[in-house]
Amino acid sequence: MLVPVLLSCKNKGEPAPPPEQEPKATVTYTESTEDFPNPERGFYRYTETTTSNFTALDANTLKGYRQLQSISNANYRVYSTLVFRYYVLDDVKNTAISQTTLAKINEDMEAARAAGVKLIPRFVYTITQNAGDCPEGAICPPYGDASKAIVLQHIASLKPVLYDHADVIACVQLGFIGIWGEQYYTDFFGDASSNGGQGKLTDENWLDRAEVIEALLDAVPKTRMIQVRYPQQKQRYVYGVDAPVTAAPMTEAEAYTEDEKARIGFHNDCFLSGPNDVGTYEDYGNSSTNRSASADVVDILKEYNRNDSKYVVVGGETCRPFTPDNNCEPAGRAQAAFAEMHYSYINAHYNNQVNNVWQTGGCMDNIKKNLGYRFVLQDATFPDEVTAGSNLAFTLNLTNKGYASPFNARPVQLLLRRAGTQEVTVLPIETDVRKWYTGDIKITSSVAIPTGLAKGEYELLLNLPDAYERIATRPEYSIRLANNEVWEETTGYNRLNHQIRVN
């Protein structure tokens, strides 16, 4: 259940609001250079299980990911609040998912909640490629995924799990179609590889894929986004099978609504791996047009992704070395690419041959800190005293130094903590943290001080808790500001280092 956010409005005929107290004191803050865990962003830890031999997640192991840990075959260490989870539905390609399996997935979600992390689940039928006598050699059919009818049945059966545990799901990747759930090497949804003969996707293929997207959007609460593998998948779902690569990206006016367009993000599983990121930026054609990966097509789709990605969840993994692009600046453009595409997360484990370059090249520390959001409080202006029943006016100046803004909604609260008693009064601030984009943020607002609030000294704090009531009081799920002497680990509050007297 979502924590209610109280909004105030003024209607004609209502009595005039109480006078606001003029801000008087300006507090300045010191930026922290520390790397630390924050929810729904950063390097994720990889996990997988098959349904034929289910290996459950362990809460203690997941909790350990929140500490600075080394990564196998890597020269860097990371904090992780996100856990990617492959659910390989290898024993149900022609039948229903059993209640036993659904119960085990439920237990995984409960382990994540106990550990203070969130999951990025992807449901697939195979993550194994088979070499053989086929045009592509290393990857040959049959690929091992499932029919549309089975896919739709499985999504429907997973819906209760996804709804019940949406609080610990950061987002859901489309999956289901093809090896690794990457929508390409598939037995049932149009094989666009050289193995398939057609070399593109037909109108029927696009429509079948759209049914799967629609079903998954329905199976995930409207508070959560899904991710597709290719930008053109979103274009063709939103605008139809004839949509050109020039189809318009989302605008801010369309973003952060319950509309389907606003709930589709991207996962690029070959980030910075070539001119078109191994097919990420391609036109896969339709019944009346051919496939194209021309330079113009690649540039157009990248521009679409740059603009649309500002308002949705973006993540993925690196794939294979492609120098100089995947190098640190100035030789490469790794950080610039993360920023342009508004990345919130990346795989800590793959491909370490690429990721290690960021450590040796000197930009890994920046990438670790700037994936997703990183809010730095610059200064704030508050009154020194306020009268119960009046409005407290204030200004907050922050900078988001991260590559993206938060992709899931959450409350922003000004807290008044009474000296001595530690009683906390919660005052909702009317702002949308998802619109705290990269760059400077100025919050000029006022909150109503309750008429019956006891007189005395109060400490001011800023709280950005999770939107779901079940974990709203868990400090692991609250956003920490990148400032010195601000964070309270035991409460998840950010101290504003100012006291106010209530008269």
CSV table of N, CA and C in Angstrom, one decimal, residues 96-177:
chain,number,residue,atom,x,y,z
A,96,ALA,N,1.8,-25.2,-17.1
A,96,ALA,CA,1.6,-24.1,-16.2
A,96,ALA,C,2.7,-24.0,-15.2
A,97,ILE,N,3.0,-22.9,-14.6
A,97,ILE,CA,3.9,-22.7,-13.5
A,97,ILE,C,3.3,-23.3,-12.3
A,98,SER,N,3.9,-24.1,-11.6
A,98,SER,CA,3.3,-24.8,-10.4
A,98,SER,C,3.2,-23.8,-9.3
A,99,GLN,N,2.3,-24.1,-8.4
A,99,GLN,CA,2.1,-23.3,-7.2
A,99,GLN,C,3.4,-23.4,-6.3
A,100,THR,N,4.0,-24.5,-6.3
A,100,THR,CA,5.3,-24.6,-5.6
A,100,THR,C,6.3,-23.7,-6.0
A,101,THR,N,6.5,-23.5,-7.4
A,101,THR,CA,7.4,-22.6,-7.9
A,101,THR,C,7.0,-21.1,-7.6
A,102,LEU,N,5.7,-20.8,-7.7
A,102,LEU,CA,5.3,-19.5,-7.4
A,102,LEU,C,5.6,-19.1,-5.9
A,103,ALA,N,5.4,-20.1,-5.0
A,103,ALA,CA,5.7,-19.9,-3.6
A,103,ALA,C,7.2,-19.7,-3.4
A,104,LYS,N,8.0,-20.3,-4.2
A,104,LYS,CA,9.5,-20.1,-4.1
A,104,LYS,C,9.9,-18.7,-4.5
A,105,ILE,N,9.2,-18.2,-5.6
A,105,ILE,CA,9.4,-16.8,-6.1
A,105,ILE,C,9.0,-15.9,-5.0
A,106,ASN,N,7.9,-16.1,-4.4
A,106,ASN,CA,7.4,-15.3,-3.2
A,106,ASN,C,8.5,-15.3,-2.1
A,107,GLU,N,9.1,-16.4,-1.8
A,107,GLU,CA,10.1,-16.4,-0.8
A,107,GLU,C,11.3,-15.6,-1.2
A,108,ASP,N,11.7,-15.6,-2.5
A,108,ASP,CA,12.8,-14.7,-3.0
A,108,ASP,C,12.5,-13.3,-2.7
A,109,MET,N,11.3,-12.9,-2.9
A,109,MET,CA,10.9,-11.5,-2.7
A,109,MET,C,10.9,-11.1,-1.2
A,110,GLU,N,10.5,-12.1,-0.4
A,110,GLU,CA,10.6,-11.8,1.1
A,110,GLU,C,12.0,-11.7,1.5
A,111,ALA,N,12.9,-12.5,0.9
A,111,ALA,CA,14.3,-12.4,1.3
A,111,ALA,C,14.9,-11.1,0.9
A,112,ALA,N,14.5,-10.6,-0.2
A,112,ALA,CA,15.0,-9.3,-0.7
A,112,ALA,C,14.5,-8.2,0.3
A,113,ARG,N,13.3,-8.3,0.8
A,113,ARG,CA,12.8,-7.3,1.7
A,113,ARG,C,13.5,-7.4,3.0
A,114,ALA,N,13.7,-8.6,3.5
A,114,ALA,CA,14.5,-8.7,4.8
A,114,ALA,C,15.9,-8.1,4.7
A,115,ALA,N,16.5,-8.2,3.5
A,115,ALA,CA,17.8,-7.8,3.3
A,115,ALA,C,18.0,-6.3,3.0
A,116,GLY,N,16.9,-5.6,2.7
A,116,GLY,CA,16.9,-4.2,2.3
A,116,GLY,C,17.4,-3.9,0.9
A,117,VAL,N,17.1,-4.8,0.0
A,117,VAL,CA,17.5,-4.6,-1.4
A,117,VAL,C,16.2,-4.7,-2.3
A,118,LYS,N,16.4,-4.4,-3.6
A,118,LYS,CA,15.3,-4.6,-4.5
A,118,LYS,C,15.7,-5.5,-5.7
A,119,LEU,N,14.7,-6.1,-6.3
A,119,LEU,CA,15.0,-7.1,-7.4
A,119,LEU,C,14.7,-6.4,-8.7
A,120,ILE,N,15.4,-6.9,-9.8
A,120,ILE,CA,15.1,-6.6,-11.2
A,120,ILE,C,14.9,-8.0,-11.8
A,121,PRO,N,13.7,-8.5,-11.8
A,121,PRO,CA,13.4,-9.9,-12.3
A,121,PRO,C,13.3,-9.9,-13.8
A,122,ARG,N,13.8,-11.0,-14.4
A,122,ARG,CA,13.5,-11.3,-15.8
A,122,ARG,C,13.2,-12.8,-15.9
A,123,PHE,N,12.0,-13.0,-16.5
A,123,PHE,CA,11.6,-14.4,-16.6
A,123,PHE,C,11.9,-14.9,-18.1
A,124,VAL,N,12.6,-16.0,-18.2
A,124,VAL,CA,13.0,-16.5,-19.5
A,124,VAL,C,12.8,-18.0,-19.5
A,125,TYR,N,13.0,-18.6,-20.7
A,125,TYR,CA,12.9,-20.0,-20.8
A,125,TYR,C,14.3,-20.7,-21.0
A,126,THR,N,15.2,-20.0,-21.5
A,126,THR,CA,16.6,-20.5,-21.7
A,126,THR,C,17.6,-19.4,-21.6
A,127,ILE,N,18.8,-19.7,-21.1
A,127,ILE,CA,19.9,-18.8,-21.2
A,127,ILE,C,21.1,-19.5,-21.7
A,128,THR,N,20.8,-20.6,-22.5
A,128,THR,CA,21.9,-21.4,-23.1
A,128,THR,C,21.8,-21.4,-24.6
A,129,GLN,N,22.9,-21.1,-25.2
A,129,GLN,CA,23.0,-21.1,-26.6
A,129,GLN,C,23.6,-22.4,-27.1
A,130,ASN,N,23.2,-22.9,-28.2
A,130,ASN,CA,23.7,-24.2,-28.8
A,130,ASN,C,24.3,-24.0,-30.1
A,131,ALA,N,25.6,-24.4,-30.2
A,131,ALA,CA,26.3,-24.3,-31.5
A,131,ALA,C,25.9,-25.5,-32.4
A,132,GLY,N,26.0,-25.3,-33.7
A,132,GLY,CA,25.7,-26.3,-34.6
A,132,GLY,C,25.9,-25.9,-36.0
A,133,ASP,N,25.2,-26.7,-36.9
A,133,ASP,CA,25.4,-26.5,-38.3
A,133,ASP,C,24.3,-25.5,-38.8
A,134,CYS,N,24.5,-24.2,-38.6
A,134,CYS,CA,23.5,-23.2,-39.0
A,134,CYS,C,24.3,-22.0,-39.4
A,135,PRO,N,23.7,-21.0,-40.1
A,135,PRO,CA,24.4,-19.9,-40.6
A,135,PRO,C,25.2,-19.1,-39.5
A,136,GLU,N,24.7,-19.0,-38.3
A,136,GLU,CA,25.4,-18.3,-37.3
A,136,GLU,C,26.3,-19.1,-36.5
A,137,GLY,N,26.3,-20.5,-36.6
A,137,GLY,CA,27.2,-21.4,-36.0
A,137,GLY,C,27.2,-21.5,-34.5
A,138,ALA,N,27.5,-20.4,-33.8
A,138,ALA,CA,27.6,-20.5,-32.4
A,138,ALA,C,26.2,-20.5,-31.7
A,139,ILE,N,25.2,-20.0,-32.4
A,139,ILE,CA,23.9,-20.0,-31.8
A,139,ILE,C,22.9,-20.5,-32.9
A,140,CYS,N,22.4,-21.7,-32.7
A,140,CYS,CA,21.5,-22.4,-33.7
A,140,CYS,C,20.2,-22.7,-33.1
A,141,PRO,N,19.1,-22.8,-34.0
A,141,PRO,CA,17.8,-23.2,-33.5
A,141,PRO,C,17.8,-24.8,-33.4
A,142,PRO,N,16.8,-25.3,-32.7
A,142,PRO,CA,15.8,-24.6,-31.9
A,142,PRO,C,16.4,-23.9,-30.7
A,143,TYR,N,15.9,-22.7,-30.4
A,143,TYR,CA,16.5,-21.9,-29.3
A,143,TYR,C,16.0,-22.3,-27.9
A,144,GLY,N,14.7,-22.7,-27.9
A,144,GLY,CA,14.3,-23.2,-26.6
A,144,GLY,C,13.4,-22.3,-25.8
A,145,ASP,N,12.7,-21.3,-26.5
A,145,ASP,CA,11.7,-20.5,-25.7
A,145,ASP,C,10.4,-21.1,-25.9
A,146,ALA,N,9.3,-20.4,-25.5
A,146,ALA,CA,8.0,-21.0,-25.5
A,146,ALA,C,7.0,-20.2,-26.4
A,147,SER,N,5.9,-20.8,-26.7
A,147,SER,CA,4.9,-20.2,-27.6
A,147,SER,C,4.2,-19.0,-26.9
A,148,LYS,N,3.5,-18.2,-27.7
A,148,LYS,CA,2.8,-17.0,-27.2
A,148,LYS,C,1.8,-17.4,-26.2
A,149,ALA,N,1.0,-18.5,-26.4
A,149,ALA,CA,0.0,-18.9,-25.5
A,149,ALA,C,0.5,-19.3,-24.2
A,150,ILE,N,1.7,-20.0,-24.1
A,150,ILE,CA,2.3,-20.3,-22.9
A,150,ILE,C,2.8,-19.1,-22.2
A,151,VAL,N,3.5,-18.2,-22.9
A,151,VAL,CA,4.0,-17.0,-22.3
A,151,VAL,C,2.9,-16.2,-21.7
A,152,LEU,N,1.8,-16.0,-22.4
A,152,LEU,CA,0.7,-15.2,-21.8
A,152,LEU,C,0.1,-15.9,-20.6
A,153,GLN,N,0.0,-17.2,-20.6
A,153,GLN,CA,-0.5,-17.9,-19.4
A,153,GLN,C,0.5,-17.7,-18.2
A,154,HIS,N,1.8,-17.8,-18.5
A,154,HIS,CA,2.7,-17.6,-17.4
A,154,HIS,C,2.7,-16.2,-16.8
A,155,ILE,N,2.6,-15.2,-17.7
A,155,ILE,CA,2.5,-13.9,-17.2
A,155,ILE,C,1.3,-13.7,-16.3
A,156,ALA,N,0.2,-14.2,-16.7
A,156,ALA,CA,-1.0,-14.1,-15.9
A,156,ALA,C,-0.8,-14.8,-14.5
A,157,SER,N,-0.1,-15.9,-14.5
A,157,SER,CA,0.0,-16.6,-13.2
A,157,SER,C,1.1,-15.9,-12.3
A,158,LEU,N,1.9,-15.1,-12.9
A,158,LEU,CA,2.9,-14.4,-12.1
A,158,LEU,C,2.4,-13.1,-11.6
A,159,LYS,N,1.3,-12.6,-12.1
A,159,LYS,CA,0.7,-11.3,-11.7
A,159,LYS,C,0.5,-11.1,-10.2
A,160,PRO,N,-0.1,-12.1,-9.5
A,160,PRO,CA,-0.2,-11.9,-8.1
A,160,PRO,C,1.1,-11.7,-7.3
A,161,VAL,N,2.1,-12.4,-7.8
A,161,VAL,CA,3.5,-12.3,-7.1
A,161,VAL,C,4.0,-10.9,-7.4
A,162,LEU,N,3.9,-10.4,-8.6
A,162,LEU,CA,4.4,-9.1,-8.9
A,162,LEU,C,3.7,-8.0,-8.2
A,163,TYR,N,2.4,-8.2,-8.0
A,163,TYR,CA,1.6,-7.2,-7.3
A,163,TYR,C,1.9,-7.2,-5.8
A,164,ASP,N,2.0,-8.4,-5.3
A,164,ASP,CA,2.2,-8.5,-3.8
A,164,ASP,C,3.5,-8.0,-3.4
A,165,HIS,N,4.5,-8.0,-4.3
A,165,HIS,CA,5.8,-7.7,-3.9
A,165,HIS,C,6.4,-6.5,-4.7
A,166,ALA,N,5.5,-5.6,-5.1
A,166,ALA,CA,6.0,-4.5,-6.0
A,166,ALA,C,6.9,-3.6,-5.2
A,167,ASP,N,6.8,-3.6,-3.8
A,167,ASP,CA,7.6,-2.7,-3.0
A,167,ASP,C,9.1,-3.0,-3.2
A,168,VAL,N,9.4,-4.3,-3.4
A,168,VAL,CA,10.8,-4.7,-3.5
A,168,VAL,C,11.2,-5.1,-4.9
A,169,ILE,N,10.4,-4.6,-5.9
A,169,ILE,CA,10.7,-4.8,-7.3
A,169,ILE,C,11.0,-3.4,-7.8
A,170,ALA,N,12.3,-3.2,-8.3
A,170,ALA,CA,12.6,-1.9,-8.9
A,170,ALA,C,12.0,-1.7,-10.2
A,171,CYS,N,12.0,-2.7,-11.0
A,171,CYS,CA,11.4,-2.7,-12.4
A,171,CYS,C,11.4,-4.1,-12.8
A,172,VAL,N,10.7,-4.4,-13.9
A,172,VAL,CA,10.6,-5.8,-14.5
A,172,VAL,C,11.1,-5.7,-15.9
A,173,GLN,N,12.0,-6.6,-16.3
A,173,GLN,CA,12.5,-6.7,-17.7
A,173,GLN,C,11.6,-7.6,-18.4
A,174,LEU,N,11.4,-7.3,-19.7
A,174,LEU,CA,10.4,-8.0,-20.5
A,174,LEU,C,10.6,-9.5,-20.6
A,175,GLY,N,11.8,-9.9,-21.0
A,175,GLY,CA,12.2,-11.3,-21.0
A,175,GLY,C,11.2,-12.1,-21.8
A,176,PHE,N,11.1,-13.4,-21.5
A,176,PHE,CA,10.1,-14.4,-22.1
A,176,PHE,C,10.5,-14.8,-23.5
A,177,ILE,N,10.9,-13.8,-24.4
A,177,ILE,CA,11.1,-14.1,-25.8
A,177,ILE,C,12.5,-14.3,-26.1
